[in-house]
Coordinates of C-alpha atoms and ligand atoms in Angstrom, one line a residue:
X1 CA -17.5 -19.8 -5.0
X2 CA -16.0 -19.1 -2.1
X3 CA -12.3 -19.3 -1.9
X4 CA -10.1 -22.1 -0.5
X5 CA -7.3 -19.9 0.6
X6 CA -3.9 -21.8 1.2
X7 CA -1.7 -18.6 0.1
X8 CA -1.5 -17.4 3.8
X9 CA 2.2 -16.3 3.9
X10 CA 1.1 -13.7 1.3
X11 CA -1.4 -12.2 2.9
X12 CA -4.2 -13.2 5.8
X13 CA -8.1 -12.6 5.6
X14 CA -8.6 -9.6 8.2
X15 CA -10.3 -11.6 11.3
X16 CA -13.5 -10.9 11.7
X17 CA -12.8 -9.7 15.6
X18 CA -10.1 -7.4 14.2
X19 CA -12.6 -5.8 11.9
X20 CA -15.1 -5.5 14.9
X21 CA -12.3 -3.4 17.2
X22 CA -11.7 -1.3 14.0
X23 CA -14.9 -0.2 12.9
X24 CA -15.2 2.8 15.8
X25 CA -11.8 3.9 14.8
X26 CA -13.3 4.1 11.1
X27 CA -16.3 6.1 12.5
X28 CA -16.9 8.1 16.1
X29 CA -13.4 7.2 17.4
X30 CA -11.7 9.9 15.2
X31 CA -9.7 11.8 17.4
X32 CA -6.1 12.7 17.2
X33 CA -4.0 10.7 20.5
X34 CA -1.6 14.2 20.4
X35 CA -4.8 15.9 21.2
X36 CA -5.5 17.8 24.7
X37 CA -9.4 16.8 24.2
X38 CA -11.4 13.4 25.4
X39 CA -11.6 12.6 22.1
X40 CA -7.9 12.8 21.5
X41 CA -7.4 11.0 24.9
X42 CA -9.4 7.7 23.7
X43 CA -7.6 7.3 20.7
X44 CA -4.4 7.8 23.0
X45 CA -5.5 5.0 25.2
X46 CA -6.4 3.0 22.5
X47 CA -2.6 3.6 21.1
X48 CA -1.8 2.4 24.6
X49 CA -4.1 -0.4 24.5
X50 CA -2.9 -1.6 21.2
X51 CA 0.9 -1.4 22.1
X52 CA 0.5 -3.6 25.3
X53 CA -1.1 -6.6 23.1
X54 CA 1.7 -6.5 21.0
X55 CA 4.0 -6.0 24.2
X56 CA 2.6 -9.2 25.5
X57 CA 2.3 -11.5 22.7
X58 CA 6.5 -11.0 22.0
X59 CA 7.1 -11.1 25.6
X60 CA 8.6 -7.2 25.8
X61 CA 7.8 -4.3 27.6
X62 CA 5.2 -1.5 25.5
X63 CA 8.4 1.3 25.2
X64 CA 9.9 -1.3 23.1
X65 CA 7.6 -1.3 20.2
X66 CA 7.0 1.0 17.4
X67 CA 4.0 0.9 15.3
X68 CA 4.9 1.5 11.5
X69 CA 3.4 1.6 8.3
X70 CA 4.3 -2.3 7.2
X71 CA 7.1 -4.8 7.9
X72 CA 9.0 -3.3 4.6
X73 CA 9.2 -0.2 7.0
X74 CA 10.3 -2.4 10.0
X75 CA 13.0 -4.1 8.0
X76 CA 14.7 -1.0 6.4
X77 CA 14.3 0.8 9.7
X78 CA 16.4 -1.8 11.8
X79 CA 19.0 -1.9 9.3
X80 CA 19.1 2.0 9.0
X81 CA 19.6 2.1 12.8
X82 CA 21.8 -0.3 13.4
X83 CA 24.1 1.7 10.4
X84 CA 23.9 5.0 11.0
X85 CA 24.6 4.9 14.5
X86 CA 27.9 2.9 14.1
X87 CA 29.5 5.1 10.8
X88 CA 32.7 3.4 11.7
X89 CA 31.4 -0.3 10.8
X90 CA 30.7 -1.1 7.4
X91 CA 29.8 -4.8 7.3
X92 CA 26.6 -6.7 7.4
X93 CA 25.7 -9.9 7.9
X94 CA 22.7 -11.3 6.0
X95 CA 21.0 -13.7 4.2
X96 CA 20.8 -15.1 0.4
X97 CA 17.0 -15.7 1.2
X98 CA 15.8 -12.4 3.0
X99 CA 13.0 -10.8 1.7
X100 CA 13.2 -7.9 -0.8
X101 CA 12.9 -5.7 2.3
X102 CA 15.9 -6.9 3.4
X103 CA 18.1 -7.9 0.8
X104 CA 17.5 -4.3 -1.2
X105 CA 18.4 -2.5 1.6
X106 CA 21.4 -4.5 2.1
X107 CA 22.4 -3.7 -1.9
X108 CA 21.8 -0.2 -1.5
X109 CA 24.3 0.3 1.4
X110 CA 26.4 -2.2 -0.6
X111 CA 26.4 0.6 -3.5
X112 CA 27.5 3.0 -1.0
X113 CA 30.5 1.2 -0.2
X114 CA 29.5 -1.6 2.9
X115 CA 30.5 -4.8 2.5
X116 CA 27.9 -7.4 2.9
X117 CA 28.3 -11.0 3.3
X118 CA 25.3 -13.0 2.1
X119 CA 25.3 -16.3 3.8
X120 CA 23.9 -19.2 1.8
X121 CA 21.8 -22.1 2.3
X122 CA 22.1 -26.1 1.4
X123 CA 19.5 -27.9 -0.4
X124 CA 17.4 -28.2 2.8
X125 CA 17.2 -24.5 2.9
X126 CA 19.6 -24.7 6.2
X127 CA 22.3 -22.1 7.5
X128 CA 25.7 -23.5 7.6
X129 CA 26.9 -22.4 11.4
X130 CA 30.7 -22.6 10.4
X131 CA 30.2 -20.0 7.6
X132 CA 28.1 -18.2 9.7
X133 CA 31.0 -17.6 12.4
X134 CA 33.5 -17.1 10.1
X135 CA 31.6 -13.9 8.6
X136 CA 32.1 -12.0 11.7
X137 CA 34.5 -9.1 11.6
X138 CA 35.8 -6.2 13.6
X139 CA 33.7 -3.7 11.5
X140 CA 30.6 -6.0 11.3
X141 CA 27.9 -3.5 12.3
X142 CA 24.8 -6.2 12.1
X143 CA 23.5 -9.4 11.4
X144 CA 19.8 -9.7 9.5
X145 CA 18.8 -13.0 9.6
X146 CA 14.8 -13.5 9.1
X147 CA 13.2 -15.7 11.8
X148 CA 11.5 -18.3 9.6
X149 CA 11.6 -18.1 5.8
X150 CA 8.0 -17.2 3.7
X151 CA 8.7 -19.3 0.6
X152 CA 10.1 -22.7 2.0
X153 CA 8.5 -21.7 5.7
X154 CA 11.9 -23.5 6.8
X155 CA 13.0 -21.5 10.5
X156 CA 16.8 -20.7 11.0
X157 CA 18.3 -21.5 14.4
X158 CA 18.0 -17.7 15.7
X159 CA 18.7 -19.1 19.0
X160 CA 22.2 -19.9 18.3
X161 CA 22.9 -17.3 15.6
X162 CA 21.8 -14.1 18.7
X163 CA 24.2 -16.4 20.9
X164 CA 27.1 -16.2 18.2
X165 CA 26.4 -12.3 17.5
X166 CA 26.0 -11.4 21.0
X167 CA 29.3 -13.3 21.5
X168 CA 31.2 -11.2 18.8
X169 CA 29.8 -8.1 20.1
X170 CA 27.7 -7.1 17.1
X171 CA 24.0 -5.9 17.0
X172 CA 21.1 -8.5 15.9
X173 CA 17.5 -8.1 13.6
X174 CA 15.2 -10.6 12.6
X175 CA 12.6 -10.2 10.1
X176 CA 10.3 -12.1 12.0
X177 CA 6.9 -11.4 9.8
X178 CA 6.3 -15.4 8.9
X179 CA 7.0 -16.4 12.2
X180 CA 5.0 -14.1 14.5
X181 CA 1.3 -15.5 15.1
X182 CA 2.8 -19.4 13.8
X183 CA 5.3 -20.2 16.3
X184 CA 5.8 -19.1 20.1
X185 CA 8.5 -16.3 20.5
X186 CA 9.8 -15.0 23.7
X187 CA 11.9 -12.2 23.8
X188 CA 12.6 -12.3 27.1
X189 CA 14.2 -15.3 26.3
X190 CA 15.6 -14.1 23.1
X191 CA 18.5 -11.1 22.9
X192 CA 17.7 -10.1 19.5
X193 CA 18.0 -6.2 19.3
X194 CA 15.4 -5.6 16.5
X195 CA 12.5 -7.7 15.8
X196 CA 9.9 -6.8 13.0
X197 CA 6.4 -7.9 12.5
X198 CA 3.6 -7.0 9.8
X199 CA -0.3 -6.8 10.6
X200 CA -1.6 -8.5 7.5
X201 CA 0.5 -11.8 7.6
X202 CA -1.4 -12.1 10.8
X203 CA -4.6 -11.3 10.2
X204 CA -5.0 -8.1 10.5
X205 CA -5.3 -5.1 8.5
X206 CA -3.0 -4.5 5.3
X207 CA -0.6 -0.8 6.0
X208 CA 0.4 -1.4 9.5
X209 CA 4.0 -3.4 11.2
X210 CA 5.5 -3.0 14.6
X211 CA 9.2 -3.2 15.2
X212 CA 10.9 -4.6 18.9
X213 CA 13.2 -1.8 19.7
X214 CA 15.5 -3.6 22.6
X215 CA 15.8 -1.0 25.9
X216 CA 19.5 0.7 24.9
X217 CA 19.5 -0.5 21.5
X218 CA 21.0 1.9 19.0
X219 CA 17.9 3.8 16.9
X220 CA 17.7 6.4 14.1
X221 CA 14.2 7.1 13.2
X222 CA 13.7 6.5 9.6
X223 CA 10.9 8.8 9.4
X224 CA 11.9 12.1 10.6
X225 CA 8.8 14.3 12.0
X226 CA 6.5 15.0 14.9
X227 CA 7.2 13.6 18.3
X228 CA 5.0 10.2 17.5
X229 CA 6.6 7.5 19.2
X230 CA 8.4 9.3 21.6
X231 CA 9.8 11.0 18.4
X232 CA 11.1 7.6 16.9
X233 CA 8.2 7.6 14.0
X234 CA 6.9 10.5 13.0
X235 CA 3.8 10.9 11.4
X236 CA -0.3 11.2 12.6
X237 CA -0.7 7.1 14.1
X238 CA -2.7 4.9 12.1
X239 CA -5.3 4.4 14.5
X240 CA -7.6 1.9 12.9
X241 CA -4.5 0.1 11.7
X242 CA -2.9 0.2 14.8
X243 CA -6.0 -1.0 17.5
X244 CA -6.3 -3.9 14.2
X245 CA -2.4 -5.0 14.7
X246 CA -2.9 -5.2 18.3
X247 CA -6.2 -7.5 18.0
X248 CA -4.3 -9.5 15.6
X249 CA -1.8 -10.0 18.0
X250 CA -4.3 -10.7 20.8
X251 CA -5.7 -13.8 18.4
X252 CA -2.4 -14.6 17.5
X253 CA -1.4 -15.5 20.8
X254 CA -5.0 -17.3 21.3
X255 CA -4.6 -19.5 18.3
X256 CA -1.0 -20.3 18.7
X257 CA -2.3 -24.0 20.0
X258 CA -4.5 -24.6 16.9
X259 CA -1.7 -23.2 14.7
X260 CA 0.3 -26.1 15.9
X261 CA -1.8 -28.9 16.1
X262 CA -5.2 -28.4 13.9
X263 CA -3.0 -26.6 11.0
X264 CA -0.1 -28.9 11.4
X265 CA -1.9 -31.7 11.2
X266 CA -3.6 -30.5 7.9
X267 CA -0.8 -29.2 6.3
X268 CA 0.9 -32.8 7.0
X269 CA -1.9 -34.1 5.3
X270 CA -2.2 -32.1 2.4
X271 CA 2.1 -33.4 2.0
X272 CA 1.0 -36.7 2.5
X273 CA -1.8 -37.2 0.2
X274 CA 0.0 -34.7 -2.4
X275 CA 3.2 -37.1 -2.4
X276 CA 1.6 -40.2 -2.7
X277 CA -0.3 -39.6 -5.5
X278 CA 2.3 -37.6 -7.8
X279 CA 5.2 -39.3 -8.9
X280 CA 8.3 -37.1 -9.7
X281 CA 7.6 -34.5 -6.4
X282 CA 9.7 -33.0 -3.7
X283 CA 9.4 -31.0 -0.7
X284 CA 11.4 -27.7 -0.6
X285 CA 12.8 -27.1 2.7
X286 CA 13.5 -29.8 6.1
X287 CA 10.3 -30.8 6.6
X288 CA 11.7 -31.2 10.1
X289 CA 12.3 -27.3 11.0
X290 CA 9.6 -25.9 9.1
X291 CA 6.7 -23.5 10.6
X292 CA 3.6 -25.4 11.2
X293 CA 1.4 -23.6 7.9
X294 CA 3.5 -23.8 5.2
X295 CA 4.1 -26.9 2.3
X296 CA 6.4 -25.7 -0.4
X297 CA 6.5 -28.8 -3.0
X298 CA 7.7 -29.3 -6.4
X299 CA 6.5 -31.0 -9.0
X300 CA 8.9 -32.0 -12.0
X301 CA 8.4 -30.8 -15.8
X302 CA 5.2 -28.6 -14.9
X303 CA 5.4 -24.4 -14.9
X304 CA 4.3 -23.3 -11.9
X305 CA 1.7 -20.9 -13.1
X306 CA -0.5 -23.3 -15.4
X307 CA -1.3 -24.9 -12.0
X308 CA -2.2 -22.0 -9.9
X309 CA -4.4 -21.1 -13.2
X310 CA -6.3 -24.5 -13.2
X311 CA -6.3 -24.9 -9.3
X312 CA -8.1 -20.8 -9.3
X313 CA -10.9 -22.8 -11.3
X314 CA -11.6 -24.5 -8.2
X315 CA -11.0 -21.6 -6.1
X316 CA -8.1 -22.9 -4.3
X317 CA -5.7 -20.2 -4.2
X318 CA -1.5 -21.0 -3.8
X319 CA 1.1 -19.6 -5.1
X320 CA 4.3 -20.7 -7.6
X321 CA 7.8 -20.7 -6.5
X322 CA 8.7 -18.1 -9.7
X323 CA 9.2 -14.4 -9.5
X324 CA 8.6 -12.6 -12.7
X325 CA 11.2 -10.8 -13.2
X326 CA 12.2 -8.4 -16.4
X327 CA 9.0 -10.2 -18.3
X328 CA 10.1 -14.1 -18.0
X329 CA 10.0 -16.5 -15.1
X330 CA 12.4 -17.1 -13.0
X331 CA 12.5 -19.7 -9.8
X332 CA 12.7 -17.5 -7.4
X333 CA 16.2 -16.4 -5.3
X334 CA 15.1 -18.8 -2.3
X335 CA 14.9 -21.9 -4.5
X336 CA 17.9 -21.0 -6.3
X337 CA 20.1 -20.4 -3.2
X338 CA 18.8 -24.0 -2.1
X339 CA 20.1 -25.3 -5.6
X340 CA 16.5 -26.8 -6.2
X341 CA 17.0 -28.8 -9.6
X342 CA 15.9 -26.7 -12.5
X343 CA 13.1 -29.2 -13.9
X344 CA 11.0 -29.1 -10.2
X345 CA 12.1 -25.2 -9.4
X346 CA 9.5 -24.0 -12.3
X347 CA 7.1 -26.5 -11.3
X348 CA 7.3 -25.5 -7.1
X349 CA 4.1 -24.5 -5.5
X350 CA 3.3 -23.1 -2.1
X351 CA 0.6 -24.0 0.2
X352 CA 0.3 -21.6 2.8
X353 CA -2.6 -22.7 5.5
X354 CA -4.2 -20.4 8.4
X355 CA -6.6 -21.4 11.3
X356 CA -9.2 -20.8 9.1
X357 CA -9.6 -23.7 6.8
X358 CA -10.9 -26.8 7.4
X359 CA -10.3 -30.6 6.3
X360 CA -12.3 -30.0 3.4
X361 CA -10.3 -27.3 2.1
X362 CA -7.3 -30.3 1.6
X363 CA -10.0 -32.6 0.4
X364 CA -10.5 -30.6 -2.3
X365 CA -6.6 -30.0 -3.5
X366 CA -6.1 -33.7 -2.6
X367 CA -8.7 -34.3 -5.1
X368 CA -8.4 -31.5 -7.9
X369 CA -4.4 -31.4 -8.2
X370 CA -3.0 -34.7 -8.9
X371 CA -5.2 -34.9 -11.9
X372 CA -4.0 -31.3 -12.9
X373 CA -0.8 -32.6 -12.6
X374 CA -1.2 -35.3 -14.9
X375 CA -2.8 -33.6 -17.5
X376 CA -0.2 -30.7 -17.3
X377 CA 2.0 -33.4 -18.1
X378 CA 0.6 -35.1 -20.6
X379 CA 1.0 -31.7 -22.7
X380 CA 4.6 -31.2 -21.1
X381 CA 6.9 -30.4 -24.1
X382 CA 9.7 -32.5 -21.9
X383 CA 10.1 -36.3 -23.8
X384 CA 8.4 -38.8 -22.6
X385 CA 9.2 -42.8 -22.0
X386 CA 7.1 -45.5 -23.4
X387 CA 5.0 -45.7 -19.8
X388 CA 4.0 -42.9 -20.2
X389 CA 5.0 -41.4 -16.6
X390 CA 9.0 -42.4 -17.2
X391 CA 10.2 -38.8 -18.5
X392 CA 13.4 -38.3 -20.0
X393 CA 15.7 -36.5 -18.2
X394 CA 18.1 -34.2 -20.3
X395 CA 17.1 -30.8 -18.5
X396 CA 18.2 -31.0 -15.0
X397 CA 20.1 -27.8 -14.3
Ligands
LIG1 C1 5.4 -10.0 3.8 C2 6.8 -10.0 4.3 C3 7.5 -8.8 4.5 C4 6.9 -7.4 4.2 O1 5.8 -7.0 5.0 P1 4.9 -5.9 4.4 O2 4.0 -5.5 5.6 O3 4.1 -6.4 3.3 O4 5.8 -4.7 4.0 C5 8.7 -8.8 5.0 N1 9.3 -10.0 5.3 C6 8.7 -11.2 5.1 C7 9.4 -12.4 5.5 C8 7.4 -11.2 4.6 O5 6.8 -12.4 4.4

């Protein structure tokens, strides 16, 4: 069967013009772009190429990106950077729902003696601006704050949190991975010192990121070798990955539109439709600030995982709100930093949508899930009322 795929923010299908401007690089196109031969010389210009789409579509000149090997890369370079060149400053700035890539790099300078403030979110998974300026300190080296969130697709006001950085003097990075591709970014508009993307959250390939490096911005490269670059990533390019981010971001920027109309529209549906017909739901995240793909609902007294299991039957993949950690389930740290109530955080599932599904892709979970639902709870070891849908409610947090 083939797959309705709403678990987008996870990973994208590889478009299939992306593939198309890969293939050579996976045959003829082999050369080295550090090489004095013609062979070498195309791959160079493809490098060239590749670096100008990505230029264009974030609104920065080519000299300011970086290709690396994934957003992971991206993230723990900025940081790096942005540490090591100011040895004096031990204080960052971030977030209680960063990424992994974030938030583990920020632990691990927190072990070697930083002190990191992590700012925290209310129930609508929004930044409290008060806190925010508050943070700020003479030895504040950084602030990490991602662009738009992957769980709860909720975006922060990066506007006004560059403003307040810029303000205090202190250097900026955005994990920007969900919000590339989904909603329009400028950086010519936007002062942010470090900005990092990943090719497979926008359709393309799976190994390859990029990373804004702002003209005079502070850098350490993170991977020490060759002169790749201009000696700020070492390491032989990843050519096929490389000529695939750039066509990404070429479609990116061409699908922007249908991202935010066409997807909207369905994902609004899909909320719609999914809230009217199942008592006892929520939507994680202010529906009003969210990117235009993702639908993070709850549903109350229902694990997470059973329904991912029954809605794979139909071949509609999603994904829970839990992260398994040390062998039992745990809501995940974004839906606990937005205090979502214990009975809906284990029942939470994510709908993430891409400019490849159609109205009958929500037909179908419109259809298949509320009954899911009910049956899930008819076998819910939670109490029940005498009408049957009136649960008893002795397990909220
Ligand atoms: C996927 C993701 C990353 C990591 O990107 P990789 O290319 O998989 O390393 C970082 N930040 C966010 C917000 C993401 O969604």
């Amino acid at each position: 069967m083939c797959p309705v795929y709403l678990d987008n923010n996870a990973t994208t299908m590889v478009a299939p013009e992306v593939r198309e401007a890969m293939l050579p690089l996976l045959g003829e196109e082999y050369g080295n772009p550090s090489s004095m031969h013609g062979l070498g010389g195309r791959s160079g210009l493809l490098l060239e190429q590749a670096r100008q789409k990505i230029a264009a579509g974030l609104g920065c000149a080519p000299d300011e990106i970086i290709f690396t090997s994934c957003g992971t890369e991206g993230d723990n370079t900025a940081i790096f950077s942005a540490l090591e060149s100011q040895p004096d400053k031990k204080h960052l700035i971030t977030t209680r729902i960063e990424h992994p890539a974030v938030l583990n790099v920020a632990k691990h300078y927190e072990r070697k003696g930083y002190d990191v403030t992590y700012l925290s979110v209310d129930s609508d998974g929004r930044f409290d601006l008060d806190q925010y300026r508050a943070a700020f300190r003479p030895d504040t080296a950084l602030v990490s704050v991602m662009y738009a969130n992957n769980e709860s697709g909720v975006i922060s006001p990066i506007e006004e949190m560059v403003a307040i950085a810029k303000d205090n003097g202190v250097l900026f990075h955005t994990d920007a991975v969900q919000a590339v591709g989904k909603i329009p970014i400028d950086l010519k508009k936007l002062p942010v010192d470090y900005l990092v993307l990943s090719g497979h959250k926008i359709h393309g390939p799976k190994g390859i990121g990029a990373m804004f490096l702002r003209r005079n911005t502070p850098f350490r490269p993170f991977m020490l070798g060759g002169h790749q670059e201009q000696g700020r990533r070492g390491g032989t390019e990843n050519l096929p990955g490389i000529v695939g981010i750039g066509a990404a971001m070429e479609l990116a920027v061409k699908h922007i539109g249908d991202e935010n109309s066409r997807v909207r529209g369905m994902r609004d549906r899909l909320e719609k439709g999914l809230m009217a017909a199942i008592p006892d739901s929520i939507i994680n995240g202010d529906p009003a600030i969210r990117l235009p793909n993702t639908l993070s609902i709850a549903f109350k007294y229902i694990e997470g995982e059973a329904m991912l299991l029954m809605l794979d039957r139909f071949g509609i993949c999603a994904s829970s709100g839990s992260a398994c950690t040390s062998g039992s389930l745990e809501p995940s740290h974004v839906l606990r930093a937005m205090g979502v109530p214990f009975t809906y955080a284990h029942g939470s599932l994510r709908f993430s949508l891409s400019v490849y599904n159609t109205e009958e892709d929500i037909d179908l979970v419109l259809k298949e899930l509320p009954p899911i639902i009910s049956r899930l709870r008819q076998m819910s070891p939670f109490r029940r009322g005498d009408e049957g849908l009136d649960w008893v409610d002795d397990h909220d947090n």
